[in-house]
Amino acid sequence: MDDWWGILWVLPSILAVMVFVYGFIIWTARVSLSAWKGLTPDYTYVGAQNFVNLASDRRFHIDIKNTIIFTLVFVIGCLLIGLGLAILLDKGIRAEGFYRSLFLFPMAISFIVTGVVWRWLMNPSTAEDRLSGLNLLFHNLHLDFLINSWYATPTWGIAAVAIGAVWQMSGYTMALYLAGLRAVPETLREAARVDGASEFQIYTRVIMPLLWPVTLAAVIILGHSSLKVFDLIIAMVGKQIALDVPSIYMWTTTFDGFFFGRGAAIGMVLLVSVAVLVIPYLWYSLRQESEG
Amino acid sequence: MTAQTGIHQSRKWVYIPLTMMALFYLLPMFVMLNTGFKSFAEVSLATMWKLPTSLSIENFQLAWEILAPNIWNSFRIVIPAATISSFLGSINGYVLSKWKFRGANIVFPLLLFGMFIPYQSVLIPLTQVMAWIGLGGSTWGLIMVHVIYGIPITTLIFRNYFAAIPDTLVEAAKVDGAGIWQTYRYILLPISIPAFVVVYIWQFTAAWNDFLFAVLLTSQDNWPVTVALNNMAGSQIIAWNVQMAGSFLAAVPTLLIYIFLGRFFLRGMMSGSLKE
C-alpha cells in the first residue's frame, strides 16, 4: 500500500525523465541510423552510414583535435589552479572566506556573459599600433613576449577558449579540493611532523595520496563538461570551423544545415563519450554511499 | 627555525599569490565596468585599461534599452521554472529517501544520469515534440524543459537533505496515523526550507544562464537575455562598450544572488559532484 502511494507521487517525474531523457536518446539513436536530410522527417534505415561518414569527415577530425586540446588545457589548468588555491587557503588565513567567494563567483555567471568579455580581452591583433585587450596590457607591463594571437592562433586557438573556461571553473575545483583537505585529520599531519617530514613532504607523501578520490571526481566532472562545452565558444568566437567542437557541429549541421541524420550521429558520439566517463563514477559514488 | 615561525611566515607569504589570482578573477569584471562607465567620446580600444575621467551611464542606458525586454523575458521564464522545480524536487526527494518503494534504488541512479547527458543527444526529438504539442517558440515550452531536465539535480539535493533527517521522525508520524501527505506537509516540508533555498537558487541561476535550450526553443520575441546578448555581441552595429555594459546587466541578477545567498549557492554546486 505504502509502495503504491510513493510510486504515484514520483510517477510524473519518472515518466518525464523516461520520455525526455531515455525515450529521446532512443529516438536520436534511431535518427542517427536514418537518411533524414531536410525539413521533413525521413526514417529510411541506412545502418551506420552516418557514423562511417563522420569517421572520414575532415571537419569532425578538427572537432576531435579541438576537443582533445580543450580538455587537456581545461582539466589540467583547473586541477593545478584549484589545488594550488586550496592549499593556500588551507593555511588558516583570516581572509579565507573573502578569497574563497571571489574565486567562486565566476560559477554564478553565464558563459555567454564571460564569453563576450573574453572575446574582447583576447583580441587577436598583434600589430603594435592595433593592440588591445590582454595584448595591450602585456605591452603596457613590458611583457611583450606574452603577446599572441589568442583564439586566432592556427591549430592551438581553442586553447585560448579553454583559458576562459579555466577562469570560470577553477574556483569550483578549488572548492572540491578544499573540502578534501579539510577532511584530512590534523593528527595525520602532526604525526608526519613528529616523524620529521617537511611541510612540502607532508603534502606530497601524506595529503596528496588522500586527495586521489577528489582528483578523480574533479577529472570526471571537468572532463565531461569539456565534452559538452557550447555556450562559451559561441559567445567568444562564434561558429568557426577552425574552432569547431562536436557540440557545435551537431548544432550547425542539424539546425542550420538540416542534416538530421548526421547531427543525431554526432549527438550519439557525444553521449557515449560522456557515459563512458560518468556511469562508472555514478556507480562508484552510489555504491560508496550505500556502504555508508 | 622552529615549526611555529615557519608556519607564521608562510601565512603572510600566502597573500601574494592569492591576491594575484584575485586580480585574474576580477579582470573581466574590471573591463566590463571600466568600459561601461566611460562616455561614448572616451571609449576606444587603445585606452581600454585607462580609468574613465568621469562616470557616464550612457553605455548602460543604451544597453538597457536594447536588453530590457529580454531581461523581463528571463524573469518570466526563470521564476516559474525554479518554483515548479523546487516543489517537484522536494516531493521526489521525500519519497526516494523516506517513503522508499521497491525499485527506488534503481530509479534514483536512472534519474541522476539525466543530469550528465550532453543535451545534443536529445535536441532533435525535443524540437519535434515541442512543435507537435504546440509549445515551440513559447516561454512555456522552455519553462517545461528547464523543469524536466532539472529533475535530477533537484531530486538529488532534496534526497540528500531528507536522508540526513532521522527516520524515527517519519516512523513516529506513521504510528500516529499520518499518511504520506500529512507526514510531508506537517513534518518534512516545514523543516526543508534551507533545501528549498538551495534548490531555488540553483535552478534560478542555471535557467538564467542557459543558452542552448533558449536559443533552440524560443522565438525572437521570447528570447531571454543570454540569447539577446549573444546576438548583440555578434552584430557589427552595436559598439563593444555597449556590449560590455550589456554583459554586466545580464550578470546582475545572478551576481546579486551570489553576493547575498552565496553559501546556499555553493551547497547546490557541491551536490552536483555527488559529494557532500
Coordinates of C-alpha atoms in Angstrom, one line a residue:
Chain A
M1 CA 0.0 0.0 0.0
D2 CA 2.7 2.5 1.1
D3 CA 4.7 1.4 -2.0
W4 CA 1.9 2.5 -4.3
W5 CA 1.5 5.9 -2.8
G6 CA 5.2 6.6 -3.1
I7 CA 5.3 5.5 -6.7
L8 CA 2.3 7.5 -7.5
W9 CA 3.9 10.7 -6.1
V10 CA 7.1 10.3 -8.1
L11 CA 5.4 8.9 -11.2
P12 CA 5.1 12.3 -13.1
S13 CA 8.9 12.9 -12.7
I14 CA 9.8 9.3 -13.5
L15 CA 7.7 9.5 -16.7
A16 CA 9.0 12.9 -17.7
V17 CA 12.6 11.6 -17.4
M18 CA 11.8 8.3 -19.1
V19 CA 10.4 10.2 -22.0
F20 CA 12.6 13.3 -22.2
V21 CA 15.9 11.6 -21.4
Y22 CA 15.7 7.9 -22.3
G23 CA 13.0 8.0 -24.9
F24 CA 14.6 10.9 -26.6
I25 CA 18.0 9.2 -26.6
I26 CA 16.5 6.1 -28.3
W27 CA 14.8 8.4 -30.7
T28 CA 18.0 10.2 -31.5
A29 CA 19.7 6.8 -31.9
R30 CA 17.1 5.9 -34.5
V31 CA 17.6 9.2 -36.3
S32 CA 21.3 8.6 -36.4
L33 CA 20.6 5.4 -38.4
S34 CA 18.4 7.2 -40.9
A35 CA 18.9 9.1 -44.1
W36 CA 17.0 12.2 -42.7
K37 CA 18.1 15.3 -44.6
G38 CA 16.0 18.4 -44.9
L39 CA 12.9 19.6 -43.1
T40 CA 10.7 16.5 -43.5
P41 CA 11.5 13.6 -41.2
D42 CA 12.8 10.6 -43.2
Y43 CA 13.4 7.4 -41.2
T44 CA 14.8 5.4 -44.1
Y45 CA 17.2 3.0 -42.4
V46 CA 20.8 3.4 -43.6
G47 CA 22.7 1.4 -41.0
A48 CA 25.8 3.0 -39.6
Q49 CA 26.3 5.2 -42.7
N50 CA 26.2 8.5 -40.8
F51 CA 28.9 7.2 -38.3
V52 CA 31.1 5.9 -41.2
N53 CA 30.8 9.3 -42.9
L54 CA 31.9 11.1 -39.7
A55 CA 35.0 8.9 -39.4
S56 CA 36.2 10.3 -42.7
D57 CA 34.8 13.8 -42.2
R58 CA 37.6 16.4 -42.1
R59 CA 35.5 18.8 -40.0
F60 CA 34.9 16.1 -37.4
H61 CA 38.6 15.4 -37.3
I62 CA 39.2 19.1 -36.4
D63 CA 36.5 18.7 -33.8
I64 CA 38.2 15.8 -32.2
K65 CA 41.6 17.6 -32.2
N66 CA 40.0 20.7 -30.7
T67 CA 38.2 18.6 -28.0
I68 CA 41.5 17.0 -27.0
I69 CA 43.3 20.3 -26.8
F70 CA 40.5 21.9 -25.0
T71 CA 40.0 19.1 -22.5
L72 CA 43.8 18.9 -21.7
V73 CA 44.2 22.7 -21.1
F74 CA 40.9 23.0 -19.3
V75 CA 41.2 19.9 -17.0
I76 CA 44.9 20.4 -16.2
G77 CA 44.5 24.1 -15.7
C78 CA 41.6 23.7 -13.3
L79 CA 43.3 21.0 -11.3
L80 CA 46.6 22.9 -10.9
I81 CA 45.0 26.2 -10.1
G82 CA 42.3 24.6 -8.0
L83 CA 44.7 22.6 -5.9
G84 CA 47.1 25.5 -5.6
L85 CA 44.4 27.8 -4.3
A86 CA 43.0 25.2 -2.0
I87 CA 46.4 24.6 -0.4
L88 CA 47.0 28.4 0.0
L89 CA 43.5 28.8 1.6
D90 CA 44.0 25.9 3.9
K91 CA 46.8 27.7 5.6
G92 CA 44.3 29.2 8.0
I93 CA 44.5 32.8 7.0
R94 CA 42.0 35.4 8.2
A95 CA 40.6 36.5 4.8
E96 CA 39.9 32.9 3.7
G97 CA 36.1 33.5 3.2
F98 CA 36.7 36.6 1.1
Y99 CA 39.1 34.9 -1.3
R100 CA 37.1 31.8 -1.5
S101 CA 34.0 33.7 -2.5
L102 CA 36.0 35.7 -5.0
F103 CA 37.4 32.6 -6.7
L104 CA 34.0 31.0 -6.9
F105 CA 31.9 33.9 -8.3
P106 CA 32.5 33.1 -12.0
M107 CA 30.4 30.0 -11.3
A108 CA 27.3 32.2 -10.9
I109 CA 27.8 34.0 -14.3
S110 CA 26.6 32.8 -17.7
F111 CA 29.2 31.6 -20.2
I112 CA 27.6 33.9 -22.6
V113 CA 28.5 36.9 -20.5
T114 CA 32.0 35.9 -19.8
G115 CA 32.5 34.7 -23.4
V116 CA 31.5 38.2 -24.7
V117 CA 34.1 39.8 -22.4
W118 CA 36.9 37.3 -23.2
R119 CA 36.3 37.9 -26.9
W120 CA 37.4 41.5 -26.4
L121 CA 40.1 40.7 -23.8
M122 CA 41.7 38.2 -26.2
N123 CA 41.5 40.4 -29.2
P124 CA 43.9 38.6 -31.5
S125 CA 45.6 41.6 -33.2
T126 CA 49.3 41.6 -32.6
A127 CA 50.3 44.6 -34.7
E128 CA 52.0 47.2 -32.4
D129 CA 49.6 50.0 -33.3
R130 CA 46.5 48.0 -33.0
L131 CA 47.0 46.2 -29.7
S132 CA 44.0 45.9 -27.4
G133 CA 42.8 43.7 -24.5
L134 CA 45.3 41.5 -22.9
N135 CA 47.9 42.0 -25.6
L136 CA 47.8 45.8 -24.8
L137 CA 48.0 45.0 -21.1
F138 CA 51.1 42.8 -21.7
H139 CA 52.6 45.6 -23.7
N140 CA 51.9 48.2 -21.0
L141 CA 53.5 45.9 -18.4
H142 CA 56.6 45.4 -20.7
L143 CA 55.7 41.7 -21.0
D144 CA 55.7 41.9 -24.8
F145 CA 56.9 38.3 -25.2
L146 CA 53.4 37.2 -24.0
I147 CA 51.6 39.0 -26.8
N148 CA 49.9 36.3 -29.0
S149 CA 47.0 35.9 -31.4
W150 CA 44.9 34.0 -28.8
Y151 CA 42.0 32.2 -30.5
A152 CA 43.2 33.2 -33.9
T153 CA 46.4 31.1 -33.4
P154 CA 46.4 28.3 -36.0
T155 CA 45.8 24.8 -34.6
W156 CA 46.0 25.8 -30.9
G157 CA 43.4 28.6 -31.0
I158 CA 41.0 26.5 -29.0
A159 CA 43.4 26.6 -26.0
A160 CA 42.6 30.3 -25.6
V161 CA 38.9 29.5 -25.3
A162 CA 39.9 26.8 -22.7
I163 CA 41.6 29.6 -20.7
G164 CA 38.2 31.3 -20.4
A165 CA 36.7 28.0 -19.2
V166 CA 39.5 27.6 -16.7
W167 CA 38.7 31.1 -15.3
Q168 CA 35.1 30.0 -14.9
M169 CA 35.6 26.6 -13.3
S170 CA 38.9 26.6 -11.5
G171 CA 37.2 28.1 -8.4
Y172 CA 34.9 25.1 -8.4
T173 CA 37.8 22.7 -8.5
M174 CA 39.3 24.7 -5.6
A175 CA 36.1 24.1 -3.6
L176 CA 36.3 20.4 -4.2
Y177 CA 40.0 20.3 -3.1
L178 CA 39.4 22.5 -0.1
A179 CA 36.6 20.1 1.1
G180 CA 39.1 17.2 0.6
L181 CA 41.9 19.0 2.5
R182 CA 39.5 19.8 5.4
A183 CA 38.7 16.1 5.7
V184 CA 42.4 15.2 6.3
P185 CA 42.7 14.7 10.1
E186 CA 45.1 17.2 11.7
T187 CA 46.6 14.2 13.7
L188 CA 48.0 12.8 10.4
R189 CA 49.9 16.0 9.7
E190 CA 51.1 16.2 13.3
A191 CA 52.3 12.6 13.2
A192 CA 54.2 13.3 10.0
R193 CA 55.8 16.4 11.5
V194 CA 56.8 14.4 14.6
D195 CA 58.5 12.0 12.2
G196 CA 60.5 14.9 10.8
A197 CA 58.7 15.4 7.5
S198 CA 59.0 18.9 6.0
E199 CA 55.8 20.8 5.1
F200 CA 56.5 20.0 1.4
Q201 CA 56.8 16.3 2.2
I202 CA 53.6 16.3 4.2
Y203 CA 51.8 17.5 1.0
T204 CA 53.5 15.1 -1.4
R205 CA 53.6 12.0 0.8
V206 CA 50.6 12.3 3.1
I207 CA 48.0 14.6 1.8
M208 CA 48.1 14.1 -2.0
P209 CA 47.6 10.4 -1.8
L210 CA 44.5 11.1 0.3
L211 CA 43.2 13.5 -2.3
W212 CA 43.0 11.0 -5.1
P213 CA 39.2 10.5 -4.8
V214 CA 38.8 14.3 -5.1
T215 CA 41.0 14.4 -8.1
L216 CA 39.1 11.6 -9.8
A217 CA 35.8 13.3 -9.1
A218 CA 37.2 16.6 -10.5
V219 CA 38.6 15.0 -13.6
I220 CA 35.3 13.3 -14.4
I221 CA 33.2 16.4 -13.8
L222 CA 35.5 18.7 -15.7
G223 CA 36.2 16.2 -18.4
H224 CA 32.5 15.6 -19.1
S225 CA 31.8 19.3 -19.1
S226 CA 34.5 19.9 -21.6
L227 CA 32.9 17.4 -24.0
K228 CA 29.6 19.5 -23.7
V229 CA 31.1 23.0 -24.0
F230 CA 29.0 25.1 -26.3
D231 CA 27.9 28.5 -25.0
L232 CA 31.4 29.7 -24.2
I233 CA 32.7 29.0 -27.7
I234 CA 29.6 30.5 -29.4
A235 CA 29.9 33.7 -27.4
M236 CA 33.7 34.0 -27.7
V237 CA 34.4 33.2 -31.3
G238 CA 31.1 32.2 -32.9
K239 CA 30.8 29.3 -35.3
Q240 CA 34.2 29.0 -37.0
I241 CA 35.4 25.7 -38.5
A242 CA 38.9 26.2 -37.0
L243 CA 37.4 26.4 -33.5
D244 CA 34.7 23.8 -34.0
V245 CA 33.8 21.1 -31.5
P246 CA 31.3 18.2 -31.8
S247 CA 28.6 20.0 -29.8
I248 CA 28.7 23.0 -32.2
Y249 CA 29.0 20.8 -35.3
M250 CA 25.9 18.9 -34.2
W251 CA 24.0 22.2 -33.8
T252 CA 25.0 23.7 -37.2
T253 CA 24.6 20.6 -39.2
T254 CA 21.2 19.9 -37.7
F255 CA 19.5 23.2 -37.2
D256 CA 21.3 25.3 -39.9
G257 CA 22.0 22.6 -42.5
F258 CA 19.1 20.2 -41.8
F259 CA 21.4 17.1 -41.9
F260 CA 19.4 15.5 -39.1
G261 CA 20.9 12.0 -39.6
R262 CA 24.4 13.3 -39.2
G263 CA 23.5 15.6 -36.3
A264 CA 22.0 12.7 -34.4
A265 CA 25.1 10.6 -35.0
I266 CA 27.3 13.4 -33.5
G267 CA 24.8 13.6 -30.6
M268 CA 25.2 9.8 -30.0
V269 CA 29.0 10.0 -30.2
L270 CA 28.9 12.7 -27.5
L271 CA 26.5 10.8 -25.4
V272 CA 28.6 7.6 -25.4
S273 CA 31.8 9.6 -24.6
V274 CA 30.1 11.2 -21.6
A275 CA 28.5 7.9 -20.5
V276 CA 31.9 6.1 -20.5
L277 CA 33.2 8.7 -18.0
V278 CA 30.1 9.2 -15.9
I279 CA 28.5 5.8 -15.5
P280 CA 31.4 4.1 -13.6
Y281 CA 31.6 7.3 -11.5
L282 CA 27.9 7.2 -10.7
W283 CA 28.0 3.5 -9.9
Y284 CA 31.1 4.0 -7.6
S285 CA 29.6 7.1 -5.8
L286 CA 26.2 5.4 -5.1
R287 CA 27.8 2.2 -4.0
Q288 CA 30.1 4.0 -1.7
E289 CA 27.1 5.9 -0.3
S290 CA 25.1 2.7 0.4
E291 CA 28.1 1.2 2.2
G292 CA 27.9 4.3 4.4
Chain B
M1 CA 63.8 27.9 12.9
T2 CA 61.0 26.5 14.9
A3 CA 57.9 25.0 13.3
Q4 CA 55.8 27.8 14.5
T5 CA 57.7 30.7 13.0
G6 CA 57.8 28.6 9.8
I7 CA 54.0 28.5 9.6
H8 CA 53.7 32.1 10.6
Q9 CA 56.0 33.3 7.8
S10 CA 54.3 31.1 5.2
R11 CA 51.0 32.6 6.2
K12 CA 52.0 36.1 5.2
W13 CA 53.6 35.0 2.0
V14 CA 50.3 33.3 1.1
Y15 CA 48.7 36.7 0.4
I16 CA 50.9 37.4 -2.6
P17 CA 49.7 34.5 -4.9
L18 CA 46.2 34.8 -3.5
T19 CA 46.0 38.5 -4.4
M20 CA 47.5 37.9 -7.9
M21 CA 44.9 35.2 -8.5
A22 CA 42.2 37.5 -7.2
L23 CA 43.2 40.1 -9.8
F24 CA 43.0 37.4 -12.5
Y25 CA 39.4 36.5 -11.4
L26 CA 38.4 40.2 -11.3
L27 CA 39.9 41.1 -14.7
P28 CA 36.8 40.5 -16.8
M29 CA 34.6 42.3 -14.2
F30 CA 37.0 45.2 -14.2
V31 CA 36.9 45.5 -18.0
M32 CA 33.1 45.3 -18.1
L33 CA 32.6 48.1 -15.5
N34 CA 35.6 50.2 -16.6
T35 CA 34.4 50.3 -20.2
G36 CA 30.7 50.5 -19.2
F37 CA 31.2 53.7 -17.2
K38 CA 33.1 55.6 -19.9
S39 CA 31.3 58.2 -22.1
F40 CA 31.0 57.4 -25.8
A41 CA 33.6 60.1 -26.5
E42 CA 36.1 58.5 -24.3
V43 CA 35.7 54.9 -25.4
S44 CA 38.5 53.4 -27.6
L45 CA 40.2 50.0 -27.7
A46 CA 43.6 51.7 -27.3
T47 CA 42.7 53.2 -24.0
M48 CA 40.9 50.0 -22.7
W49 CA 43.0 49.9 -19.5
K50 CA 42.7 53.6 -18.6
L51 CA 40.2 54.6 -15.9
P52 CA 37.3 56.8 -17.1
T53 CA 37.9 60.5 -16.4
S54 CA 34.3 61.0 -15.4
L55 CA 31.5 58.5 -14.7
S56 CA 28.9 58.2 -17.5
I57 CA 26.0 55.8 -17.7
E58 CA 25.4 56.3 -21.5
N59 CA 26.5 52.8 -22.2
F60 CA 24.3 51.2 -19.6
Q61 CA 21.3 53.3 -20.7
L62 CA 21.7 52.2 -24.3
A63 CA 22.3 48.5 -23.3
W64 CA 19.2 48.7 -21.1
E65 CA 17.1 50.0 -23.9
I66 CA 18.1 47.0 -26.0
L67 CA 18.1 44.3 -23.4
A68 CA 15.2 45.3 -21.0
P69 CA 12.5 43.2 -22.8
N70 CA 14.8 40.2 -22.7
I71 CA 15.7 40.6 -19.1
W72 CA 12.0 40.7 -18.4
N73 CA 11.6 37.5 -20.5
S74 CA 14.3 35.9 -18.5
F75 CA 12.4 36.6 -15.3
R76 CA 9.2 35.3 -16.9
I77 CA 11.0 32.0 -17.7
V78 CA 13.2 31.6 -14.7
I79 CA 10.8 32.3 -11.8
P80 CA 8.1 29.7 -12.7
A81 CA 10.8 27.2 -13.7
A82 CA 12.6 27.5 -10.4
T83 CA 9.4 27.4 -8.4
I84 CA 8.0 24.3 -10.1
S85 CA 11.4 22.6 -10.0
S86 CA 11.7 23.1 -6.3
F87 CA 8.3 21.5 -5.4
L88 CA 8.9 18.6 -7.8
G89 CA 12.4 18.0 -6.4
S90 CA 11.0 18.2 -2.8
I91 CA 8.4 15.6 -3.4
N92 CA 10.8 13.3 -5.3
G93 CA 13.5 13.6 -2.7
Y94 CA 11.0 12.9 0.1
V95 CA 9.6 9.7 -1.5
L96 CA 13.1 8.5 -2.5
S97 CA 14.5 8.9 1.0
K98 CA 11.6 8.4 3.4
W99 CA 8.9 6.5 1.5
K100 CA 11.2 4.2 -0.4
F101 CA 9.3 1.8 -2.7
R102 CA 10.7 -1.4 -4.1
G103 CA 12.9 -0.4 -7.0
A104 CA 13.6 3.0 -5.6
N105 CA 17.3 2.2 -5.7
I106 CA 17.1 1.5 -9.4
V107 CA 15.1 4.6 -10.2
F108 CA 17.4 7.0 -8.4
P109 CA 20.6 6.4 -10.5
L110 CA 18.5 6.4 -13.6
L111 CA 17.2 9.8 -12.7
L112 CA 20.7 11.0 -11.8
F113 CA 22.2 10.1 -15.2
G114 CA 19.9 12.6 -16.8
M115 CA 21.9 15.4 -15.1
F116 CA 25.1 14.5 -17.0
I117 CA 23.8 13.8 -20.6
P118 CA 25.0 16.1 -23.4
Y119 CA 21.8 17.8 -24.4
Q120 CA 22.8 17.4 -28.1
S121 CA 21.7 13.8 -27.7
V122 CA 18.0 14.9 -27.1
L123 CA 17.7 18.1 -29.1
I124 CA 16.2 16.7 -32.3
P125 CA 13.3 14.8 -30.6
L126 CA 12.9 17.9 -28.3
T127 CA 12.2 20.2 -31.2
Q128 CA 9.9 17.7 -32.8
V129 CA 7.8 17.2 -29.7
M130 CA 7.7 20.9 -28.9
A131 CA 6.4 21.7 -32.3
W132 CA 3.9 18.8 -32.1
I133 CA 2.4 19.9 -28.7
G134 CA 2.3 23.5 -29.9
L135 CA 4.9 24.9 -27.5
G136 CA 7.6 25.7 -30.0
G137 CA 8.9 29.3 -29.6
S138 CA 7.0 30.0 -26.4
T139 CA 8.3 30.6 -22.9
W140 CA 6.1 27.8 -21.5
G141 CA 7.9 25.2 -23.6
L142 CA 11.3 26.5 -22.3
I143 CA 9.9 26.5 -18.7
M144 CA 8.8 22.9 -19.1
V145 CA 12.2 21.9 -20.4
H146 CA 14.0 23.6 -17.5
V147 CA 11.7 21.8 -15.1
I148 CA 12.2 18.4 -16.7
Y149 CA 15.9 18.5 -17.1
G150 CA 16.2 20.0 -13.6
I151 CA 14.5 16.9 -12.0
P152 CA 17.8 15.0 -11.4
I153 CA 19.7 17.8 -9.6
T154 CA 16.6 19.0 -7.6
T155 CA 15.7 15.4 -6.6
L156 CA 19.4 14.8 -5.6
I157 CA 19.6 17.9 -3.3
F158 CA 16.3 17.1 -1.6
R159 CA 17.0 13.4 -1.2
N160 CA 20.3 14.1 0.5
Y161 CA 18.7 16.7 2.7
F162 CA 15.9 14.4 3.8
A163 CA 18.2 11.4 4.2
A164 CA 20.0 13.3 7.0
I165 CA 16.7 13.6 8.9
P166 CA 16.2 10.7 11.3
D167 CA 13.8 8.0 10.0
T168 CA 12.3 7.8 13.5
L169 CA 10.6 11.1 12.9
V170 CA 8.7 9.6 10.0
E171 CA 8.1 6.4 11.8
A172 CA 6.6 8.2 14.7
A173 CA 4.3 10.1 12.4
K174 CA 3.2 6.9 10.8
V175 CA 2.4 5.3 14.2
D176 CA 0.3 8.4 14.9
G177 CA -1.7 7.6 11.8
A178 CA -0.2 10.2 9.4
G179 CA -0.2 9.2 5.8
I180 CA 2.3 10.1 3.1
W181 CA 0.8 13.6 2.6
Q182 CA 0.4 14.6 6.3
T183 CA 3.9 13.4 7.1
Y184 CA 5.2 15.6 4.2
R185 CA 3.0 18.6 4.8
Y186 CA 3.4 18.8 8.6
I187 CA 6.8 17.3 9.3
L188 CA 9.2 17.4 6.4
L189 CA 8.0 20.4 4.4
P190 CA 8.4 22.9 7.3
I191 CA 12.0 21.8 8.1
S192 CA 13.1 21.7 4.5
I193 CA 13.2 25.5 3.9
P194 CA 17.0 25.5 3.6
A195 CA 16.9 22.8 0.9
F196 CA 14.2 24.9 -0.9
V197 CA 16.5 27.9 -0.9
V198 CA 19.4 25.9 -2.2
V199 CA 17.3 24.3 -5.0
Y200 CA 15.6 27.5 -5.9
I201 CA 18.8 29.4 -6.2
W202 CA 20.4 26.7 -8.2
Q203 CA 17.6 26.4 -10.7
F204 CA 17.2 30.1 -10.9
T205 CA 20.9 30.5 -11.8
A206 CA 21.0 27.5 -14.1
A207 CA 17.9 28.7 -16.0
W208 CA 19.0 32.3 -16.1
N209 CA 22.4 31.3 -17.5
D210 CA 21.1 28.8 -20.0
F211 CA 21.7 29.5 -23.7
L212 CA 21.4 26.1 -25.5
F213 CA 17.7 25.4 -24.8
A214 CA 16.7 29.0 -25.1
V215 CA 18.2 29.6 -28.5
L216 CA 16.6 26.4 -29.8
L217 CA 13.2 26.8 -28.3
T218 CA 12.2 30.4 -28.1
S219 CA 11.2 32.8 -30.9
Q220 CA 12.8 36.2 -31.0
D221 CA 10.0 37.9 -29.0
N222 CA 10.6 35.5 -26.2
W223 CA 14.4 35.5 -26.2
P224 CA 15.9 35.5 -22.7
V225 CA 18.8 37.9 -22.0
T226 CA 21.6 35.3 -22.8
V227 CA 20.3 34.8 -26.4
A228 CA 19.8 38.6 -26.9
L229 CA 23.2 39.4 -25.5
N230 CA 24.9 36.8 -27.8
N231 CA 23.0 38.3 -30.7
M232 CA 24.1 41.8 -29.7
A233 CA 27.7 40.7 -29.4
G234 CA 27.6 39.2 -32.9
S235 CA 26.2 42.3 -34.6
Q236 CA 28.6 44.8 -36.2
I237 CA 26.4 47.7 -35.4
I238 CA 26.5 47.7 -31.6
A239 CA 29.7 49.1 -30.2
W240 CA 31.8 47.0 -27.9
N241 CA 31.4 49.4 -25.0
V242 CA 27.6 48.8 -25.1
Q243 CA 28.3 45.1 -25.3
M244 CA 30.3 45.3 -22.1
A245 CA 27.6 47.3 -20.3
G246 CA 25.0 44.8 -21.6
S247 CA 27.1 41.8 -20.3
F248 CA 27.1 43.4 -16.9
L249 CA 23.4 43.9 -16.9
A250 CA 22.8 40.3 -17.9
A251 CA 25.0 39.1 -15.0
V252 CA 23.5 41.4 -12.3
P253 CA 20.6 39.1 -11.0
T254 CA 22.8 36.0 -10.5
L255 CA 25.6 38.1 -9.1
L256 CA 23.3 39.6 -6.5
I257 CA 22.1 36.1 -5.6
Y258 CA 25.7 35.0 -5.3
I259 CA 26.7 38.0 -3.1
F260 CA 23.7 37.7 -0.7
L261 CA 22.9 34.0 -0.7
G262 CA 26.3 32.6 -1.8
R263 CA 26.5 29.8 0.8
F264 CA 23.2 28.3 -0.4
F265 CA 24.5 28.5 -4.0
L266 CA 27.7 26.7 -3.0
R267 CA 25.8 23.9 -1.4
G268 CA 23.9 23.3 -4.6
M269 CA 27.1 23.4 -6.5
M270 CA 28.8 20.8 -4.4
S271 CA 25.9 18.4 -4.6
G272 CA 26.3 18.4 -8.3
S273 CA 29.6 16.5 -7.8
L274 CA 27.7 13.9 -5.8
K275 CA 29.9 14.8 -2.9
E276 CA 28.5 16.3 0.3

